[in-house]
Short mmCIF file of C-alpha atoms in Angstrom, two decimals:
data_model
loop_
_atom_site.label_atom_id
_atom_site.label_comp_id
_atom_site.label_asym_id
_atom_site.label_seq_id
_atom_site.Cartn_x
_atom_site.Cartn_y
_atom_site.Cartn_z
CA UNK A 298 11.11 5.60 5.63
CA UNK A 299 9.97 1.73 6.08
CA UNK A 300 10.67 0.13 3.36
CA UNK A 301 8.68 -1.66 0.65
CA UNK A 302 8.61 -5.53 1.34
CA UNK A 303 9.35 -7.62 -2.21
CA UNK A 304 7.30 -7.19 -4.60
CA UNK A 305 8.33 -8.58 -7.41
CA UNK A 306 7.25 -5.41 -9.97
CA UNK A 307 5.94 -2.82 -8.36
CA UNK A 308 3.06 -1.68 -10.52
CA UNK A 309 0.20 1.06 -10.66
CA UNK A 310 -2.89 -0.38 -12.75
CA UNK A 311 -3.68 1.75 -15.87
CA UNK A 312 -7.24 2.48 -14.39
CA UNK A 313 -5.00 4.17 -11.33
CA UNK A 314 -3.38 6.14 -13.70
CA UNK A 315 -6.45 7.66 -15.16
CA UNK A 316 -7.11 10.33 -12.32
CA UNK A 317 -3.68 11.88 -12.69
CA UNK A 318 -3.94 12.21 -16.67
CA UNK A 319 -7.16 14.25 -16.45
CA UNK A 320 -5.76 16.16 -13.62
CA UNK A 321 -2.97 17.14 -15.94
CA UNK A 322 -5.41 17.96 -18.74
CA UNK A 323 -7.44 19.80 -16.38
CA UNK A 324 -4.68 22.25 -16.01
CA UNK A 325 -3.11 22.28 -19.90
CA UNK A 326 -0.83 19.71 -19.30
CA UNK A 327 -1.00 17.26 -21.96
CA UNK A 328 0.29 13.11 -21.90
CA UNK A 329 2.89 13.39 -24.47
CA UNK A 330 4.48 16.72 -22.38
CA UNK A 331 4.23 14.11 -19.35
CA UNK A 332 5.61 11.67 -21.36
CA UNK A 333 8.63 13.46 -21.97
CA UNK A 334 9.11 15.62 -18.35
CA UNK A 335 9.03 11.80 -16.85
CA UNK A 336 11.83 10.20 -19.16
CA UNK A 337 8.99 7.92 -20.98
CA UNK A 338 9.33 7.16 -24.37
CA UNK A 339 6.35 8.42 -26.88
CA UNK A 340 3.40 6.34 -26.58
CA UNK A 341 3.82 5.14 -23.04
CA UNK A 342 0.55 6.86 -21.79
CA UNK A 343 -1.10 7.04 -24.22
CA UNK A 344 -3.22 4.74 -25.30
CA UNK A 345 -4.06 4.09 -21.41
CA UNK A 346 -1.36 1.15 -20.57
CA UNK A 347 -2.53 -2.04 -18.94
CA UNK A 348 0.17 -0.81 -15.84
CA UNK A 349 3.14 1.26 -14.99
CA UNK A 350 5.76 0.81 -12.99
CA UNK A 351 4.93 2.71 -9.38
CA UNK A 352 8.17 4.88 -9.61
CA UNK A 353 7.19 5.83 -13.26
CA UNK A 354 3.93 6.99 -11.12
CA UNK A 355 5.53 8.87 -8.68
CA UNK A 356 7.80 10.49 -11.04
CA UNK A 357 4.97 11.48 -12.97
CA UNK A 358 3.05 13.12 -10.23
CA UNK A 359 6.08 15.10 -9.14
CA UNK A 360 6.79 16.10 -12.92
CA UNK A 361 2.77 16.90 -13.40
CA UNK A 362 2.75 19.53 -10.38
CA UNK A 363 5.88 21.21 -11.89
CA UNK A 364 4.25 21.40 -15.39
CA UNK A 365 1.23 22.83 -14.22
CA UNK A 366 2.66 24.93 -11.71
CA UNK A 367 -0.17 23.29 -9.01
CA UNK A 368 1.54 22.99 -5.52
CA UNK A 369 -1.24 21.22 -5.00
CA UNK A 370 -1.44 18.63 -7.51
CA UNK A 371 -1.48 15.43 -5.60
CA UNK A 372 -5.02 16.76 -4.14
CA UNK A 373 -6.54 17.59 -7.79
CA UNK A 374 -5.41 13.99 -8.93
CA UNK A 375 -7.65 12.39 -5.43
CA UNK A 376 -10.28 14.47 -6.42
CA UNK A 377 -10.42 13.10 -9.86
CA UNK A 378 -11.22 9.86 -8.56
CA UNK A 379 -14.04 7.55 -9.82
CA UNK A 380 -14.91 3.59 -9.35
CA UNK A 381 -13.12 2.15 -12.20
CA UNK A 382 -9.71 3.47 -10.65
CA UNK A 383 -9.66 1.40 -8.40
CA UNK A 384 -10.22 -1.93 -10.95
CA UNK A 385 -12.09 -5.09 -9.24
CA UNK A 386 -11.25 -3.83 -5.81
CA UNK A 387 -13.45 -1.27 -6.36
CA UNK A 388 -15.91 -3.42 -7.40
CA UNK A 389 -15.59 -5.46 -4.22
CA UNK A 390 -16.05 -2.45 -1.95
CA UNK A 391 -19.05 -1.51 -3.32
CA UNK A 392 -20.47 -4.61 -2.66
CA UNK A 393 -19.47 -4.82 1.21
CA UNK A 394 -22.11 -4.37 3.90
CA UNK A 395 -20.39 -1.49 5.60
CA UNK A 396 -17.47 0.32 6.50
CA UNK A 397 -15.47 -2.20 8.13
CA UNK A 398 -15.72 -4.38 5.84
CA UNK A 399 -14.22 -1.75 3.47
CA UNK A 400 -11.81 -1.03 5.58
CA UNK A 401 -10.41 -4.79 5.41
CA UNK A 402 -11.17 -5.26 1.91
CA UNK A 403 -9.13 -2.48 1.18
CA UNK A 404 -6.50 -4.35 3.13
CA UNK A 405 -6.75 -7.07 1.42
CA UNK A 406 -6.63 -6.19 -2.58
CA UNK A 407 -5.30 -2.69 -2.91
CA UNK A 408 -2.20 -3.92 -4.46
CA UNK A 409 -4.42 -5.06 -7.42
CA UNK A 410 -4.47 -1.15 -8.29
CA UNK A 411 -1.28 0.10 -7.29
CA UNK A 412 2.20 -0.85 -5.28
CA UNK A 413 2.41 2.47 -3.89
CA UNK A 414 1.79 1.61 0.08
CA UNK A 415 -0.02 -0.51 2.75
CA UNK A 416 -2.84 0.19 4.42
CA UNK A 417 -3.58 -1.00 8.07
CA UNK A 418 -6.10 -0.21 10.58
CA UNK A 419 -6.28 0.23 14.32
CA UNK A 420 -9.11 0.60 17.08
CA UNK A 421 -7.93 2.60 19.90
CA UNK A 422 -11.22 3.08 22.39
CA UNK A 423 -13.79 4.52 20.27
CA UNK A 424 -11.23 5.96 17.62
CA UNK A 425 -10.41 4.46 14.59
CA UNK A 426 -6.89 4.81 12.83
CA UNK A 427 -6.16 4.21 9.55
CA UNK A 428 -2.30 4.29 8.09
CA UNK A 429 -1.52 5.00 4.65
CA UNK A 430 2.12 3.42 4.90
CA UNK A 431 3.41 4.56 1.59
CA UNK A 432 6.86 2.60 -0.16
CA UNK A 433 8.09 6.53 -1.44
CA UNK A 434 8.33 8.22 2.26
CA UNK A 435 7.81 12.00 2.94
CA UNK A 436 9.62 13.63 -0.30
CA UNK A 437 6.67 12.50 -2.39
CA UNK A 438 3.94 14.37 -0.50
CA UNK A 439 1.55 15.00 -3.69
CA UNK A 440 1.61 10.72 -3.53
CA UNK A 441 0.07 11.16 -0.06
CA UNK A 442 -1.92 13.91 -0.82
CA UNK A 443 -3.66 11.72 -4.00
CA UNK A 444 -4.14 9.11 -2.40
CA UNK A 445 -6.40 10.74 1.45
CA UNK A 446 -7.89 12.91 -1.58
CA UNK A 447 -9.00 9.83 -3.37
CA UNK A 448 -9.92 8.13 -0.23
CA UNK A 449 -12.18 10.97 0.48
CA UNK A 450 -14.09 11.28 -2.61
CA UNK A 451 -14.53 7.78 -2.82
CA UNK A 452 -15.70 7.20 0.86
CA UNK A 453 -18.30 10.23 0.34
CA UNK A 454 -19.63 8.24 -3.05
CA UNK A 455 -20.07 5.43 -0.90
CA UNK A 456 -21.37 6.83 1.78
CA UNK A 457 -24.28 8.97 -0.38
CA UNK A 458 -23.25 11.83 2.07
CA UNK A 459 -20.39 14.29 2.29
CA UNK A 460 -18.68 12.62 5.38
CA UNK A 461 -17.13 14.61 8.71
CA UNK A 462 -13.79 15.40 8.32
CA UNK A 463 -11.24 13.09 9.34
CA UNK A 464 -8.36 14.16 11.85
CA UNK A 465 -5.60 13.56 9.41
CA UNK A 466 -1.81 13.71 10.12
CA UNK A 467 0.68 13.38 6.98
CA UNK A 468 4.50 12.82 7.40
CA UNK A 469 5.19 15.61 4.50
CA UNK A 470 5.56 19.49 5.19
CA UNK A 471 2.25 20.21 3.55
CA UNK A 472 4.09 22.79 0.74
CA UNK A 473 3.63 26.59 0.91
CA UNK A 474 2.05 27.73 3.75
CA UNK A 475 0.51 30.67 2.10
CA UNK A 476 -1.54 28.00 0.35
CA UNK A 477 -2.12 25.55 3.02
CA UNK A 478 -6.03 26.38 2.57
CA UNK A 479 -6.22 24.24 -0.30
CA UNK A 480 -6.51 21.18 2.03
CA UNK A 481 -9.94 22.36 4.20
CA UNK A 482 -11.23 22.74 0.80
CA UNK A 483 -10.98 19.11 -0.71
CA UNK A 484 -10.29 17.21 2.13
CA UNK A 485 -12.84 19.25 4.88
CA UNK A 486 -9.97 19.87 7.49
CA UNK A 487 -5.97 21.01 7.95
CA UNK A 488 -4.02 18.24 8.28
CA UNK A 489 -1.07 17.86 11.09
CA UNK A 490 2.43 18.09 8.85
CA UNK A 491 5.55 16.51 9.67
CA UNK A 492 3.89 13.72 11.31
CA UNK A 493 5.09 10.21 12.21
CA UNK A 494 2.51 8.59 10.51
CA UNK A 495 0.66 8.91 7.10
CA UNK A 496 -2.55 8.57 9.26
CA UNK A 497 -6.42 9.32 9.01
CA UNK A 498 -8.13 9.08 12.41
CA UNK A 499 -12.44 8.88 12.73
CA UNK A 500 -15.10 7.77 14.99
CA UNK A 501 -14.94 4.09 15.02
CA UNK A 502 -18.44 3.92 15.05
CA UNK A 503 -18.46 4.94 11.18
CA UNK A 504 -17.01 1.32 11.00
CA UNK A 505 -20.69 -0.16 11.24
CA UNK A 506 -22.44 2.09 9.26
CA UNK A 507 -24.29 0.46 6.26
CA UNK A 508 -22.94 1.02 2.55
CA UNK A 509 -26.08 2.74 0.86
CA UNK A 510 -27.09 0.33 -2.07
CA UNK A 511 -24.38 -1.85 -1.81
CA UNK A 512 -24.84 -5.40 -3.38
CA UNK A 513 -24.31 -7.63 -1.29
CA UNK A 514 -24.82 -10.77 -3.45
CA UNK A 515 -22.12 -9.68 -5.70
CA UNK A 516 -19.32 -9.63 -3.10
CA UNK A 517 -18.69 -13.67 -3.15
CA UNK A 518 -18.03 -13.54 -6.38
CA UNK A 519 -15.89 -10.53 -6.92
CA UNK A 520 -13.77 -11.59 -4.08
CA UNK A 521 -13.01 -14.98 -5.68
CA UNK A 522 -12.12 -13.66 -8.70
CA UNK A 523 -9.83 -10.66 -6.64
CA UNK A 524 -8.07 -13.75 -4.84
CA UNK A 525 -7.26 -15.18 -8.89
CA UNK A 526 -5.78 -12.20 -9.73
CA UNK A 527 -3.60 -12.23 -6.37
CA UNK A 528 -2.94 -15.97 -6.96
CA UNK A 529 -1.83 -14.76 -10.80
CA UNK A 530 0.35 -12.14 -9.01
CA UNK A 531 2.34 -14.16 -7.07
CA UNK A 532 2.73 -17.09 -9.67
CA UNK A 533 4.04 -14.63 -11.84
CA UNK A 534 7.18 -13.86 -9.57
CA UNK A 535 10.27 -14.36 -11.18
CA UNK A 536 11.55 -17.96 -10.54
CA UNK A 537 14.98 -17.06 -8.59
CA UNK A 538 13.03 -14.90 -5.92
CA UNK A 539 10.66 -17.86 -5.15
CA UNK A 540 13.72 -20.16 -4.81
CA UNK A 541 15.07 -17.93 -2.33
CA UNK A 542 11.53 -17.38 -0.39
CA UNK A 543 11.85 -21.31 -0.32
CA UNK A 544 15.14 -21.50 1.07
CA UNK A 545 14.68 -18.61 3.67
CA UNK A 546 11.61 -20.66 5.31
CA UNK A 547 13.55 -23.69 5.54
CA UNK A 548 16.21 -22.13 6.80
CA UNK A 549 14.95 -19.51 9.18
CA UNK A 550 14.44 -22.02 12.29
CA UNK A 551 17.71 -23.56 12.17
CA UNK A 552 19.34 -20.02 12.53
CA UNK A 553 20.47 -16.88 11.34
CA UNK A 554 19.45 -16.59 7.85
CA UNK A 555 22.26 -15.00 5.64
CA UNK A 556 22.81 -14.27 1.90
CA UNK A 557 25.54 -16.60 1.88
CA UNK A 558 24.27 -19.58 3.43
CA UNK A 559 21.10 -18.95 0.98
CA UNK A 560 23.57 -18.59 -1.80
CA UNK A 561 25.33 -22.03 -1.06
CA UNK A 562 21.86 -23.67 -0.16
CA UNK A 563 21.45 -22.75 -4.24
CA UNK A 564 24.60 -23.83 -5.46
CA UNK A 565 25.22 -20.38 -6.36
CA UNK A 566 28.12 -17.58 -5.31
CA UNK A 567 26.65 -15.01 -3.19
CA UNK A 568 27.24 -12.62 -6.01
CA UNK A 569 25.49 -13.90 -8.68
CA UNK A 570 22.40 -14.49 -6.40
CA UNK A 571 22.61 -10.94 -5.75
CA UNK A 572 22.96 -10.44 -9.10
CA UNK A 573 20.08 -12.36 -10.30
CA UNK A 574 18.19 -11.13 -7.45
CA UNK A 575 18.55 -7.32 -8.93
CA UNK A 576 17.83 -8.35 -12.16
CA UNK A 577 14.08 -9.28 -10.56
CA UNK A 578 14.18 -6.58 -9.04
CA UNK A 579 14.57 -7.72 -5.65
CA UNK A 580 16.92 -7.76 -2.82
CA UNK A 581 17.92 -10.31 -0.04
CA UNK A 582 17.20 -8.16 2.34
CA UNK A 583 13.53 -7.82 0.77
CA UNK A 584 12.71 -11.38 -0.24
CA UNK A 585 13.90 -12.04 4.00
CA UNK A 586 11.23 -9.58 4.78
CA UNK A 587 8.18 -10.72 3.10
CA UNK A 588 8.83 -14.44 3.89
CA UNK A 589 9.72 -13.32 8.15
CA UNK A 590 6.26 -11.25 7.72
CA UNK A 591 4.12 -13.98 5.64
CA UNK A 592 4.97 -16.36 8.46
CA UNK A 593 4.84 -14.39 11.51
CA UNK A 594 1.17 -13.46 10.75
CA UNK A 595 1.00 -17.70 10.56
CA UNK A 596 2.27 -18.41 13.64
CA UNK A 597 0.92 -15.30 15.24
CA UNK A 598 -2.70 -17.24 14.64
CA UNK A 599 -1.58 -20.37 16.95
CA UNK A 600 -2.18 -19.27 20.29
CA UNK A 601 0.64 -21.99 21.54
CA UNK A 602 3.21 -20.14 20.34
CA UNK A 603 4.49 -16.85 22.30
CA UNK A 604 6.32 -14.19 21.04
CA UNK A 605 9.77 -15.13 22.44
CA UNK A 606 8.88 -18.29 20.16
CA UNK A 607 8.29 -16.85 17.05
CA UNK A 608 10.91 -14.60 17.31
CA UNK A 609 13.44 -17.95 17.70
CA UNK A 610 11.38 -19.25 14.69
CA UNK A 611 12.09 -16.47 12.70
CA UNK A 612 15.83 -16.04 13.32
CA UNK A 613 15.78 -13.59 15.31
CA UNK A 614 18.22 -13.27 18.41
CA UNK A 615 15.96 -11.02 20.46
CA UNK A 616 12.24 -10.75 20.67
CA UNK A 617 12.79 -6.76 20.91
CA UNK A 618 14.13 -6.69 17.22
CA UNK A 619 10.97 -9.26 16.04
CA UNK A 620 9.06 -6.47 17.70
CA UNK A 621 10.62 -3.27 15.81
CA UNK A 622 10.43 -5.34 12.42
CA UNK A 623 6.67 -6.52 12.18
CA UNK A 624 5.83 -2.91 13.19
CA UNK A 625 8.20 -1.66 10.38
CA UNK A 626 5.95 -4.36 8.01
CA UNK A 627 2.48 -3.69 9.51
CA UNK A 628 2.48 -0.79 11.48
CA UNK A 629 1.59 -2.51 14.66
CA UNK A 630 3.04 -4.44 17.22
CA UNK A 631 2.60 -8.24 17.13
CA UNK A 632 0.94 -8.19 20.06
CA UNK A 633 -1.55 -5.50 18.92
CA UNK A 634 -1.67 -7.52 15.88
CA UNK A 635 -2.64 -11.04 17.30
CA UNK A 636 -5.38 -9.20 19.80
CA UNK A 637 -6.85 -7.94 16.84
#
């Protein structure tokens, strides 16, 4: 399973939250008897929070499917799907010019609805490939399910059309095969299971096709006021993970960066930083990640640097593991990655 880089609270907006709630209630499954399958206390769902933590989510899915006996719950929760659930960044993709720039938007502010995955995309010839990379691996396949299910219905809203069927692998064992069916019904095809890759694969020509009524004039100011709430985000990390981000970067080029070097850079044992760094709920190991991926995308945009270089800049001892590591973060090579 790749796992999740930092993030300082892994959330799931309330609006996200929404779809699985009325799938529950859909099938007799009230909040409060989620509520108290999950481990919440009373209260916790209802009214609609402001956010949850993602494995609250993920709990809750797995507890809603038992509750209403629905092997197929994750896909009932997609289908339940509207604009608002996806907060401002649904706003913002119903104001781009076509399906590209969805496709990158989507990149871009998804994590102001949830902290579940990563998206990424790919252009191989004239197919496009889009990766769900989600932060709760294969065991959690109605979180994969909800969230191609989603996709779906919302890309068809978009769209003003039912679109073609994607060719759609998932890394999950797609449940009882008896009842397999259930995914040509809401998601127009059957998927490949036990799959690599979380991934949804299309004519890249789909890319330029206009968004029906979009408005266009909107999208300048929605996206300033997505890149405030990311700004608000990341000010809002605790303080000891940002004085270890610091430290890693001005440490990485002069070596090997390790927890106890960072630990005496802070005038701290290497204990308590790992203590402090759990109460954030963080690790070393994460915080290392998202500052080695924040600046390899920077130096992967100067063209003077190769990727024996960045590798050295990074701490790493070969290029091969620099290599293995960004693909872990962004599901592509770095050199695939700088081409693109």
């Amino acid at each position: 399973m790749t796992s999740p880089l930092f993030d300082h609270a892994k959330r799931v907006a309330g609006s996200y939250l929404q779809p699985l709630l009325e799938a529950a209630a859909l099938r007799g499954v009230t909040a409060q008897a989620l509520e108290h399958a999950a481990g919440l206390p009373p209260g916790a769902l209802e009214p609609l929070p402001e956010s949850l933590p993602a494995d609250d989510y993920v709990r809750l899915l797995d507890v809603g499917a038992s509750l209403a006996n629905d092997p197929h719950f994750g896909l009932h929760v997609g289908q339940c799907v509207k604009l608002g659930t996806y907060t401002v960044y649904g706003l913002i993709l119903l104001s781009c010019r076509d399906f590209g720039q969805v496709f990158e938007q989507t990149m871009r502010y998804e994590q102001l609805a949830h902290d579940l995955g990563r998206s990424a995309i790919t252009i191989d010839d004239d197919l496009a490939h889009y990766t769900w990379h989600s932060h709760y691996g294969s065991a959690h396949r109605h979180l994969a399910d909800s969230v191609f299910a989603g996709i779906r219905v919302f890309s068809n809203w978009l769209a003003g059309i039912t679109l073609p069927a994607n060719q759609l692998t998932l890394t999950h064992d797609g449940g009882p095969p008896a009842l397999r069916e259930e995914y040509v019904k809401v998601l127009g095809d059957m998927p490949l299971f036990n799959a690599e890759a979380n991934v949804a694969s299309f004519n890249a020509m789909m890319l330029s096709w206009p968004v029906p009524n979009a408005d266009v004039s909107l999208y300048p100011v929605l996206q300033q006021h997505a890149e405030q709430l990311l700004q608000q985000r990341a000010s809002n990390a605790p303080a000891i993970t940002q004085q270890v981000h610091d430290a890693i970067v001005a440490g990485l080029s002069g070596g090997q960066v390790r927890l106890a070097t960072i630990a005496d850079a802070l005038k701290l044992s290497p204990r308590t930083l790992q203590r402090k760094l759990s109460d954030a709920g963080a690790t070393f190991q994460q915080v290392l990640d998202q500052a080695r991926f924040a600046l390899a995308k920077e130096y992967l945009k100067r063209q003077e640097l190769n990727l024996v270089d960045i590798a050295f800049l990074l701490g790493y001892q070969e290029q091969s593991a620099f290599n293995h590591a960004f693909k872990e973060w962004a599901g592509i090579n770095p050199g695939a990655w700088r081409s693109g």
